[in-house]
DNA sequence: CGTACTCAGATACCGATAGTATCTGAAAAA
DNA sequence: TTTTTCAGATACTATCGGTATCTGAGTACG
């Protein structure tokens, strides 16, 4: 065990390398898309060679999956904090809508998500991993819906699972359209949410 | 002008070649996706060489655009016939829902649509062409909504343009999820449509 | 007819990129 | 100090989109 000189172990260095690669890959995947981003460029921009990528990830797909996981973490955090602000139904819907406006608008993460989803047809790995994550996300949304409707005194008039599927689909669709055409009105997100809940009330 | 012997002109042969290429490309793009389909394989499976592709299309993007147009033609035809069956509101919603179930379920055209959409970030050609088509489709849906709500005596209580954006987004999102996970319930499509209209009624 | 021209499609090539095989040098183990 | 290990570098392969060039059958024209 070296007491002085080298302060970092090999495992620590590798962890740093891995994180740095994910960081750079995230920027490039988001700005240029999955197909248009080459592993060589990612590695060089991170200060390494392509060998470092393959030494830390099984391949491009696994690197992108790690990037998506890092994005999901932040995204979930954003939704949760948006929901824990107000306490009444309309306030929460508006907070959610605001998050959607920001999340679906500027950054192109839905575009990346969806481009990467196309890979799933050729790769069983990507298919199973993405399905797993989609189900987790849908379950989380359903749980939020259940919580919100319960506190708003709607009882179980709303099918939370169906609502979750609708909201996730709408988010994916709006994000996809929005990334092509910035004139798309993301406000329909909140309107649809309201419509779903008000129908249940009647 | 040759009276006997060669019965087809050069232009006719080329048109046939073009159609055959679109036909084969459509099959392969739909089953394997855009990126995973090579122009060489398309050409060979159509009985030609890659040269035939570049002699009929400016590139892979233009070939795919031609494929998408051929798909859109059929899809629009499907929606129109679905809508011209019944005359009452619920019947039309159900007809639309049935079309959505079929269109969004089995074939993977939304996945292709959306994978190709990712190309738009790198290609101004694809971006402008896709935006043009999306706007046409949204306008067509809006027109259908206007027609249906008018005949159902809802007046202009429903914002047809917003409804069109919602329905198109929902269709894209559901199709995307569905192409990955066949357990996704496409029924929410009709439910959302009903919710949107019923809210307007109140 | 027959000669010259045109152009759809074939062939050959280039550059980029995902992935593999191999190498190297420093950290870890002995 | 010597040996082993392995993160990351280097070198190479295969595939694919795209370009340049060629060719021969169909076309116009004398």
Short mmCIF file of C-alpha atoms (C1' of nucleotides) in Angstrom, two decimals:
data_model
loop_
_atom_site.label_atom_id
_atom_site.label_comp_id
_atom_site.label_asym_id
_atom_site.label_seq_id
_atom_site.Cartn_x
_atom_site.Cartn_y
_atom_site.Cartn_z
CA UNK A 1 0.00 0.00 0.00
CA UNK A 2 1.54 3.26 -1.12
CA UNK A 3 1.20 5.82 1.66
CA UNK A 4 2.44 8.81 -0.32
CA UNK A 5 2.62 9.66 -4.02
CA UNK A 6 -0.29 8.09 -5.85
CA UNK A 7 -3.36 9.01 -3.89
CA UNK A 8 -6.00 7.31 -6.05
CA UNK A 9 -6.45 3.60 -6.53
CA UNK A 10 -6.97 2.02 -9.91
CA UNK A 11 -10.67 1.41 -9.21
CA UNK A 12 -11.17 5.07 -8.32
CA UNK A 13 -9.50 6.23 -11.52
CA UNK A 14 -11.69 3.89 -13.56
CA UNK A 15 -14.82 5.18 -11.84
CA UNK A 16 -13.76 8.72 -12.72
CA UNK A 17 -13.13 7.72 -16.31
CA UNK A 18 -16.54 6.08 -16.51
CA UNK A 19 -18.33 9.12 -15.11
CA UNK A 20 -16.46 11.46 -17.42
CA UNK A 21 -17.38 9.33 -20.43
CA UNK A 22 -21.06 9.31 -19.44
CA UNK A 23 -20.96 13.07 -18.96
CA UNK A 24 -19.48 13.78 -22.40
CA UNK A 25 -21.61 11.14 -24.10
CA UNK A 26 -24.71 12.69 -22.55
CA UNK A 27 -23.92 16.09 -24.03
CA UNK A 28 -23.19 14.68 -27.46
CA UNK A 29 -26.09 12.21 -27.60
CA UNK A 30 -28.49 14.99 -26.60
CA UNK A 31 -27.19 17.56 -29.06
CA UNK A 32 -26.44 15.34 -32.06
CA UNK A 33 -28.49 12.19 -31.50
CA UNK A 34 -27.48 8.59 -31.01
CA UNK A 35 -26.50 7.58 -34.53
CA UNK A 36 -24.67 10.82 -35.28
CA UNK A 37 -22.45 10.50 -32.21
CA UNK A 38 -19.34 8.37 -32.71
CA UNK A 39 -17.65 6.61 -29.84
CA UNK A 40 -14.31 7.87 -31.06
CA UNK A 41 -15.37 11.49 -30.76
CA UNK A 42 -16.86 10.89 -27.33
CA UNK A 43 -13.64 9.29 -26.14
CA UNK A 44 -11.38 12.01 -27.56
CA UNK A 45 -13.55 14.82 -26.20
CA UNK A 46 -13.39 13.15 -22.81
CA UNK A 47 -9.61 12.99 -23.06
CA UNK A 48 -9.33 9.25 -23.74
CA UNK A 49 -9.19 6.83 -26.61
CA UNK A 50 -11.92 4.51 -27.83
CA UNK A 51 -10.28 1.75 -25.82
CA UNK A 52 -11.40 3.47 -22.63
CA UNK A 53 -15.01 3.27 -23.78
CA UNK A 54 -14.86 -0.44 -24.46
CA UNK A 55 -13.03 -1.00 -21.22
CA UNK A 56 -15.91 0.63 -19.29
CA UNK A 57 -18.94 -0.31 -21.38
CA UNK A 58 -19.85 -3.39 -23.38
CA UNK A 59 -20.65 -1.17 -26.36
CA UNK A 60 -22.43 1.93 -27.61
CA UNK A 61 -25.80 0.65 -26.46
CA UNK A 62 -24.66 0.18 -22.89
CA UNK A 63 -23.05 3.61 -22.85
CA UNK A 64 -26.31 5.17 -24.02
CA UNK A 65 -28.27 3.19 -21.45
CA UNK A 66 -26.02 4.62 -18.74
CA UNK A 67 -26.61 8.10 -20.15
CA UNK A 68 -30.38 7.58 -20.16
CA UNK A 69 -30.26 6.37 -16.57
CA UNK A 70 -28.43 9.52 -15.52
CA UNK A 71 -31.05 11.62 -17.30
CA UNK A 72 -33.93 9.68 -15.75
CA UNK A 73 -32.54 10.29 -12.31
CA UNK A 74 -32.70 14.05 -12.76
CA UNK A 75 -36.05 13.91 -14.50
CA UNK A 76 -37.68 11.91 -11.71
CA UNK A 77 -36.22 14.28 -9.17
CA UNK A 78 -37.77 17.18 -11.07
CA UNK A 79 -41.23 15.62 -11.14
CA UNK A 80 -41.15 14.73 -7.47
CA UNK A 81 -40.16 18.22 -6.36
CA UNK A 82 -42.75 19.72 -8.72
CA UNK A 83 -45.41 17.61 -7.06
CA UNK A 84 -44.39 18.29 -3.49
CA UNK A 85 -44.90 22.05 -3.78
CA UNK A 86 -48.63 22.68 -3.65
CA UNK A 87 -51.33 20.67 -2.00
CA UNK A 88 -54.48 21.32 -4.01
CA UNK A 89 -55.34 19.52 -7.26
CA UNK A 90 -55.15 22.41 -9.70
CA UNK A 91 -51.87 23.64 -8.22
CA UNK A 92 -50.31 20.22 -8.64
CA UNK A 93 -51.56 19.87 -12.17
CA UNK A 94 -50.07 23.26 -12.99
CA UNK A 95 -46.75 22.34 -11.34
CA UNK A 96 -46.66 19.14 -13.39
CA UNK A 97 -47.54 21.08 -16.52
CA UNK A 98 -44.73 23.54 -15.84
CA UNK A 99 -42.28 20.71 -15.49
CA UNK A 100 -43.56 19.20 -18.74
CA UNK A 101 -43.16 22.52 -20.50
CA UNK A 102 -39.53 22.66 -19.49
CA UNK A 103 -38.68 18.98 -19.81
CA UNK A 104 -40.46 18.47 -23.13
CA UNK A 105 -39.51 21.79 -24.61
CA UNK A 106 -35.89 22.76 -24.83
CA UNK A 107 -33.74 19.69 -24.35
CA UNK A 108 -34.04 16.89 -26.82
CA UNK A 109 -34.09 13.99 -24.44
CA UNK A 110 -37.34 12.56 -25.74
CA UNK A 111 -35.82 12.53 -29.21
CA UNK A 112 -32.83 10.57 -27.91
CA UNK A 113 -35.08 8.26 -25.93
CA UNK A 114 -37.14 7.52 -28.95
CA UNK A 115 -34.27 7.19 -31.42
CA UNK A 116 -32.64 4.76 -29.04
CA UNK A 117 -35.95 2.92 -28.73
CA UNK A 118 -35.70 2.10 -32.41
CA UNK A 119 -32.52 0.11 -31.69
CA UNK A 120 -34.57 -2.25 -29.57
CA UNK A 121 -35.87 -4.05 -32.63
CA UNK A 122 -32.38 -5.26 -33.39
CA UNK A 123 -31.09 -5.64 -29.86
CA UNK A 124 -32.77 -7.85 -27.25
CA UNK A 125 -30.62 -6.16 -24.61
CA UNK A 126 -31.96 -2.71 -25.40
CA UNK A 127 -35.50 -4.06 -25.73
CA UNK A 128 -35.61 -5.69 -22.31
CA UNK A 129 -33.83 -2.84 -20.55
CA UNK A 130 -36.08 -0.18 -22.06
CA UNK A 131 -39.28 -2.10 -21.34
CA UNK A 132 -38.13 -2.52 -17.75
CA UNK A 133 -37.54 1.22 -17.39
CA UNK A 134 -40.79 2.20 -19.12
CA UNK A 135 -42.74 0.01 -16.73
CA UNK A 136 -40.99 1.54 -13.76
CA UNK A 137 -41.77 5.04 -15.01
CA UNK A 138 -45.39 4.19 -15.71
CA UNK A 139 -45.73 2.68 -12.25
CA UNK A 140 -44.24 5.80 -10.70
CA UNK A 141 -46.63 8.07 -12.61
CA UNK A 142 -49.57 5.85 -11.65
CA UNK A 143 -48.54 6.13 -8.03
CA UNK A 144 -48.41 9.92 -8.27
CA UNK A 145 -51.85 9.97 -9.89
CA UNK A 146 -53.26 7.74 -7.16
CA UNK A 147 -51.79 10.00 -4.51
CA UNK A 148 -53.09 13.18 -6.10
CA UNK A 149 -56.60 11.89 -6.79
CA UNK A 150 -56.86 10.45 -3.29
CA UNK A 151 -55.93 13.76 -1.68
CA UNK A 152 -58.33 15.59 -3.98
CA UNK A 153 -61.15 13.39 -2.78
CA UNK A 154 -61.69 11.72 -6.13
CA UNK A 155 -61.51 8.28 -4.56
CA UNK A 156 -60.68 5.63 -7.14
CA UNK A 157 -62.77 7.21 -9.87
CA UNK A 158 -59.66 7.52 -12.02
CA UNK A 159 -57.88 4.45 -13.39
CA UNK A 160 -54.37 5.44 -12.37
CA UNK A 161 -52.68 2.88 -14.64
CA UNK A 162 -54.58 4.03 -17.68
CA UNK A 163 -53.90 7.65 -16.80
CA UNK A 164 -50.19 6.86 -16.46
CA UNK A 165 -50.11 5.23 -19.90
CA UNK A 166 -51.90 8.22 -21.39
CA UNK A 167 -49.63 10.78 -19.76
CA UNK A 168 -46.43 8.94 -20.66
CA UNK A 169 -47.56 8.46 -24.26
CA UNK A 170 -48.63 12.06 -24.53
CA UNK A 171 -45.28 13.16 -23.14
CA UNK A 172 -43.35 11.03 -25.61
CA UNK A 173 -45.50 12.16 -28.52
CA UNK A 174 -45.40 15.84 -27.64
CA UNK A 175 -41.65 15.71 -27.08
CA UNK A 176 -41.17 14.03 -30.42
CA UNK A 177 -43.26 16.57 -32.30
CA UNK A 178 -41.76 19.42 -30.32
CA UNK A 179 -38.20 18.45 -31.14
CA UNK A 180 -39.05 18.80 -34.82
CA UNK A 181 -41.44 21.72 -34.70
CA UNK A 182 -41.00 24.29 -31.95
CA UNK A 183 -44.40 25.82 -32.68
CA UNK A 184 -46.09 22.80 -31.08
CA UNK A 185 -48.19 23.84 -28.09
CA UNK A 186 -47.12 21.86 -25.03
CA UNK A 187 -50.00 23.34 -23.07
CA UNK A 188 -52.29 20.54 -24.19
CA UNK A 189 -50.50 18.37 -21.68
CA UNK A 190 -52.09 20.04 -18.68
CA UNK A 191 -55.42 20.40 -20.48
CA UNK A 192 -55.57 16.69 -21.17
CA UNK A 193 -54.65 15.92 -17.60
CA UNK A 194 -57.44 18.15 -16.38
CA UNK A 195 -59.89 16.61 -18.82
CA UNK A 196 -59.04 13.12 -17.63
CA UNK A 197 -59.62 14.05 -14.00
CA UNK A 198 -62.76 16.13 -14.54
CA UNK A 199 -64.40 13.39 -16.56
CA UNK A 200 -63.86 11.04 -13.67
CA UNK A 201 -65.48 13.50 -11.31
CA UNK A 202 -68.73 13.55 -13.30
CA UNK B 1 -40.55 4.74 -82.58
CA UNK B 2 -40.22 0.99 -82.33
CA UNK B 3 -43.58 -0.58 -83.13
CA UNK B 4 -42.66 -4.14 -82.18
CA UNK B 5 -40.05 -5.70 -79.92
CA UNK B 6 -39.51 -3.46 -76.93
CA UNK B 7 -42.93 -2.75 -75.53
CA UNK B 8 -41.91 -0.60 -72.57
CA UNK B 9 -40.22 2.74 -72.77
CA UNK B 10 -37.25 3.67 -70.67
CA UNK B 11 -39.33 5.99 -68.48
CA UNK B 12 -41.80 3.17 -67.78
CA UNK B 13 -39.03 0.81 -66.76
CA UNK B 14 -37.59 3.41 -64.44
CA UNK B 15 -40.97 4.03 -62.84
CA UNK B 16 -41.29 0.29 -62.25
CA UNK B 17 -37.82 0.16 -60.73
CA UNK B 18 -38.66 3.07 -58.47
CA UNK B 19 -41.90 1.49 -57.27
CA UNK B 20 -40.22 -1.87 -56.69
CA UNK B 21 -37.47 -0.18 -54.63
CA UNK B 22 -40.04 1.67 -52.50
CA UNK B 23 -41.96 -1.55 -51.99
CA UNK B 24 -38.93 -3.54 -50.81
CA UNK B 25 -37.57 -0.62 -48.77
CA UNK B 26 -40.92 -0.28 -47.04
CA UNK B 27 -40.88 -3.92 -45.93
CA UNK B 28 -37.32 -3.70 -44.68
CA UNK B 29 -37.59 -0.30 -43.00
CA UNK B 30 -40.72 -1.45 -41.18
CA UNK B 31 -39.33 -4.77 -40.03
CA UNK B 32 -35.73 -3.79 -39.27
CA UNK B 33 -35.82 -0.03 -38.81
CA UNK B 34 -34.14 2.78 -40.73
CA UNK B 35 -30.57 2.49 -39.47
CA UNK B 36 -30.49 -1.29 -39.64
CA UNK B 37 -31.59 -1.38 -43.28
CA UNK B 38 -28.75 -0.98 -45.76
CA UNK B 39 -29.32 0.39 -49.22
CA UNK B 40 -27.28 -2.45 -50.66
CA UNK B 41 -29.60 -5.08 -49.20
CA UNK B 42 -32.68 -3.18 -50.36
CA UNK B 43 -31.29 -2.98 -53.90
CA UNK B 44 -30.26 -6.63 -54.06
CA UNK B 45 -33.57 -7.85 -52.62
CA UNK B 46 -35.34 -5.78 -55.25
CA UNK B 47 -33.19 -7.38 -57.95
CA UNK B 48 -30.97 -4.37 -58.60
CA UNK B 49 -27.67 -2.88 -57.51
CA UNK B 50 -27.11 0.09 -55.26
CA UNK B 51 -26.66 2.20 -58.38
CA UNK B 52 -30.37 1.81 -59.11
CA UNK B 53 -31.20 3.37 -55.76
CA UNK B 54 -29.03 6.41 -56.33
CA UNK B 55 -30.36 6.72 -59.85
CA UNK B 56 -33.92 6.98 -58.50
CA UNK B 57 -33.42 8.74 -55.16
CA UNK B 58 -31.04 11.41 -53.96
CA UNK B 59 -30.13 9.22 -50.99
CA UNK B 60 -31.35 7.05 -48.15
CA UNK B 61 -33.35 9.89 -46.63
CA UNK B 62 -35.29 10.53 -49.82
CA UNK B 63 -36.00 6.83 -50.24
CA UNK B 64 -37.36 6.68 -46.72
CA UNK B 65 -39.44 9.80 -47.30
CA UNK B 66 -40.99 8.12 -50.34
CA UNK B 67 -41.72 5.06 -48.21
CA UNK B 68 -43.35 7.20 -45.52
CA UNK B 69 -45.48 8.93 -48.13
CA UNK B 70 -46.71 5.60 -49.42
CA UNK B 71 -47.58 4.58 -45.86
CA UNK B 72 -49.33 7.87 -45.13
CA UNK B 73 -51.50 7.43 -48.20
CA UNK B 74 -52.88 4.14 -46.92
CA UNK B 75 -53.16 5.42 -43.37
CA UNK B 76 -55.20 8.47 -44.35
CA UNK B 77 -57.42 6.31 -46.48
CA UNK B 78 -58.00 4.08 -43.44
CA UNK B 79 -59.00 6.97 -41.21
CA UNK B 80 -61.31 8.49 -43.75
CA UNK B 81 -63.19 5.25 -44.39
CA UNK B 82 -63.36 4.62 -40.64
CA UNK B 83 -65.00 7.98 -40.17
CA UNK B 84 -67.47 7.71 -43.01
CA UNK B 85 -69.15 4.63 -41.57
CA UNK B 86 -71.37 5.79 -38.70
CA UNK B 87 -73.04 9.11 -38.21
CA UNK B 88 -73.36 9.46 -34.43
CA UNK B 89 -70.57 10.67 -32.18
CA UNK B 90 -69.89 7.54 -30.15
CA UNK B 91 -69.94 5.37 -33.25
CA UNK B 92 -67.35 7.56 -34.93
CA UNK B 93 -65.13 7.63 -31.87
CA UNK B 94 -65.29 3.85 -31.73
CA UNK B 95 -64.48 3.56 -35.45
CA UNK B 96 -61.49 5.84 -34.95
CA UNK B 97 -60.41 3.86 -31.91
CA UNK B 98 -60.64 0.63 -33.90
CA UNK B 99 -58.44 2.09 -36.61
CA UNK B 100 -55.97 3.25 -33.97
CA UNK B 101 -55.90 -0.21 -32.42
CA UNK B 102 -54.96 -1.71 -35.76
CA UNK B 103 -52.70 1.06 -37.00
CA UNK B 104 -50.83 1.55 -33.76
CA UNK B 105 -50.72 -2.10 -32.79
CA UNK B 106 -49.16 -4.60 -35.13
CA UNK B 107 -47.09 -2.75 -37.72
CA UNK B 108 -44.19 -0.68 -36.57
CA UNK B 109 -44.72 2.39 -38.66
CA UNK B 110 -44.73 4.78 -35.74
CA UNK B 111 -41.34 3.42 -34.70
CA UNK B 112 -40.01 4.06 -38.19
CA UNK B 113 -41.59 7.49 -38.27
CA UNK B 114 -40.02 8.43 -35.00
CA UNK B 115 -36.59 6.91 -35.69
CA UNK B 116 -36.53 8.81 -38.95
CA UNK B 117 -37.59 11.93 -37.09
CA UNK B 118 -34.34 11.74 -35.16
CA UNK B 119 -32.46 12.21 -38.44
CA UNK B 120 -34.03 15.64 -38.77
CA UNK B 121 -31.57 17.11 -36.31
CA UNK B 122 -28.77 16.44 -38.75
CA UNK B 123 -30.64 16.97 -41.99
CA UNK B 124 -32.49 20.18 -42.87
CA UNK B 125 -34.16 18.34 -45.73
CA UNK B 126 -35.70 15.76 -43.42
CA UNK B 127 -36.62 18.43 -40.88
CA UNK B 128 -38.55 20.61 -43.29
CA UNK B 129 -40.24 17.72 -45.08
CA UNK B 130 -41.35 16.07 -41.84
CA UNK B 131 -42.65 19.30 -40.35
CA UNK B 132 -44.60 19.93 -43.55
CA UNK B 133 -46.20 16.49 -43.35
CA UNK B 134 -46.92 16.70 -39.62
CA UNK B 135 -48.72 19.98 -40.12
CA UNK B 136 -50.77 18.52 -42.94
CA UNK B 137 -51.72 15.56 -40.79
CA UNK B 138 -52.60 17.75 -37.81
CA UNK B 139 -54.71 19.96 -40.05
CA UNK B 140 -56.51 16.91 -41.41
CA UNK B 141 -57.22 15.59 -37.91
CA UNK B 142 -58.42 19.03 -36.81
CA UNK B 143 -60.77 19.14 -39.77
CA UNK B 144 -62.19 15.73 -38.86
CA UNK B 145 -62.67 16.85 -35.26
CA UNK B 146 -64.44 20.00 -36.41
CA UNK B 147 -66.70 17.98 -38.65
CA UNK B 148 -67.54 15.43 -35.96
CA UNK B 149 -68.17 17.97 -33.19
CA UNK B 150 -70.31 20.12 -35.49
CA UNK B 151 -72.52 17.17 -36.46
CA UNK B 152 -72.76 16.15 -32.82
CA UNK B 153 -74.08 19.58 -31.93
CA UNK B 154 -71.11 20.54 -29.81
CA UNK B 155 -70.69 23.78 -31.72
CA UNK B 156 -67.17 25.14 -31.33
CA UNK B 157 -66.83 24.09 -27.69
CA UNK B 158 -63.81 21.97 -28.63
CA UNK B 159 -60.57 23.56 -29.81
CA UNK B 160 -60.03 21.38 -32.85
CA UNK B 161 -56.38 22.34 -33.29
CA UNK B 162 -55.50 21.51 -29.71
CA UNK B 163 -57.43 18.26 -29.96
CA UNK B 164 -55.53 17.39 -33.12
CA UNK B 165 -52.19 18.02 -31.42
CA UNK B 166 -53.23 15.87 -28.48
CA UNK B 167 -54.48 13.01 -30.63
CA UNK B 168 -51.44 13.01 -32.91
CA UNK B 169 -49.07 13.12 -29.94
CA UNK B 170 -50.95 10.40 -28.16
CA UNK B 171 -50.86 8.27 -31.29
CA UNK B 172 -47.12 8.73 -31.70
CA UNK B 173 -46.46 8.05 -28.02
CA UNK B 174 -48.69 5.00 -27.82
CA UNK B 175 -47.24 3.59 -31.02
CA UNK B 176 -43.73 4.11 -29.72
CA UNK B 177 -44.44 2.39 -26.41
CA UNK B 178 -46.43 -0.31 -28.13
CA UNK B 179 -43.67 -1.20 -30.54
CA UNK B 180 -41.45 -1.96 -27.55
CA UNK B 181 -44.00 -3.44 -25.19
CA UNK B 182 -46.97 -5.26 -26.65
CA UNK B 183 -48.77 -5.27 -23.30
CA UNK B 184 -49.49 -1.55 -23.67
CA UNK B 185 -53.21 -0.86 -23.70
CA UNK B 186 -54.13 1.12 -26.81
CA UNK B 187 -57.67 1.52 -25.53
CA UNK B 188 -56.72 4.70 -23.73
CA UNK B 189 -56.78 6.38 -27.11
CA UNK B 190 -60.56 6.28 -27.41
CA UNK B 191 -60.98 7.04 -23.71
CA UNK B 192 -58.91 10.19 -23.99
CA UNK B 193 -60.82 11.24 -27.08
CA UNK B 194 -64.10 10.79 -25.23
CA UNK B 195 -62.77 12.68 -22.21
CA UNK B 196 -61.72 15.60 -24.38
CA UNK B 197 -65.18 15.86 -25.98
CA UNK B 198 -67.19 15.31 -22.80
CA UNK B 199 -65.27 17.97 -20.92
CA UNK B 200 -66.15 20.43 -23.63
CA UNK B 201 -69.80 19.54 -23.33
CA UNK B 202 -69.95 20.56 -19.66
"C1'" DC C 1 -31.36 1.65 -91.70
"C1'" DG C 2 -27.41 3.27 -89.37
"C1'" DT C 3 -24.92 6.40 -86.56
"C1'" DA C 4 -24.40 9.30 -82.48
"C1'" DC C 5 -26.28 10.40 -78.07
"C1'" DT C 6 -28.49 9.67 -73.58
"C1'" DC C 7 -29.03 7.91 -69.24
"C1'" DA C 8 -30.70 3.86 -65.97
"C1'" DG C 9 -28.35 0.95 -63.66
"C1'" DA C 10 -23.73 -1.63 -62.59
"C1'" DT C 11 -19.06 -1.51 -60.76
"C1'" DA C 12 -15.39 0.28 -58.22
"C1'" DC C 13 -13.90 3.11 -54.89
"C1'" DC C 14 -13.66 6.37 -50.51
"C1'" DG C 15 -14.35 7.88 -45.72
"C1'" DA C 16 -16.46 7.08 -41.45
"C1'" DT C 17 -17.63 4.15 -37.73
"C1'" DA C 18 -18.83 0.06 -34.45
"C1'" DG C 19 -16.48 -3.53 -32.87
"C1'" DT C 20 -12.24 -6.83 -32.04
"C1'" DA C 21 -7.51 -8.22 -31.12
"C1'" DT C 22 -3.43 -7.09 -29.32
"C1'" DC C 23 -0.17 -4.43 -26.79
"C1'" DT C 24 1.79 -1.63 -22.84
"C1'" DG C 25 2.99 0.31 -18.64
"C1'" DA C 26 1.77 1.32 -14.12
"C1'" DA C 27 -0.62 -0.34 -9.99
"C1'" DA C 28 -1.33 -4.25 -7.14
"C1'" DA C 29 0.01 -8.70 -5.33
"C1'" DA C 30 3.59 -11.90 -4.07
"C1'" DT D 1 12.22 -6.94 -6.11
"C1'" DT D 2 9.72 -9.72 -9.12
"C1'" DT D 3 5.44 -11.21 -11.07
"C1'" DT D 4 0.76 -10.57 -12.26
"C1'" DT D 5 -3.17 -7.93 -13.63
"C1'" DC D 6 -5.81 -4.91 -16.16
"C1'" DA D 7 -7.27 0.13 -17.71
"C1'" DG D 8 -6.57 2.26 -21.49
"C1'" DA D 9 -3.95 2.87 -26.18
"C1'" DT D 10 -3.07 1.23 -30.80
"C1'" DA D 11 -3.95 -1.29 -34.85
"C1'" DC D 12 -6.98 -3.66 -37.65
"C1'" DT D 13 -11.55 -5.51 -39.78
"C1'" DA D 14 -16.18 -5.28 -41.64
"C1'" DT D 15 -20.02 -2.64 -42.96
"C1'" DC D 16 -22.34 1.11 -44.85
"C1'" DG D 17 -23.64 5.69 -47.08
"C1'" DG D 18 -22.16 8.17 -50.70
"C1'" DT D 19 -19.42 9.40 -55.11
"C1'" DA D 20 -17.12 8.69 -59.53
"C1'" DT D 21 -16.97 6.26 -63.46
"C1'" DC D 22 -18.38 3.00 -66.81
"C1'" DT D 23 -21.47 0.43 -70.02
"C1'" DG D 24 -24.90 -1.03 -73.00
"C1'" DA D 25 -29.59 -0.85 -74.33
"C1'" DG D 26 -32.97 2.44 -75.80
"C1'" DT D 27 -33.73 6.87 -78.27
"C1'" DA D 28 -33.38 10.70 -81.56
"C1'" DC D 29 -31.92 12.04 -85.88
"C1'" DG D 30 -29.66 11.92 -90.54
#
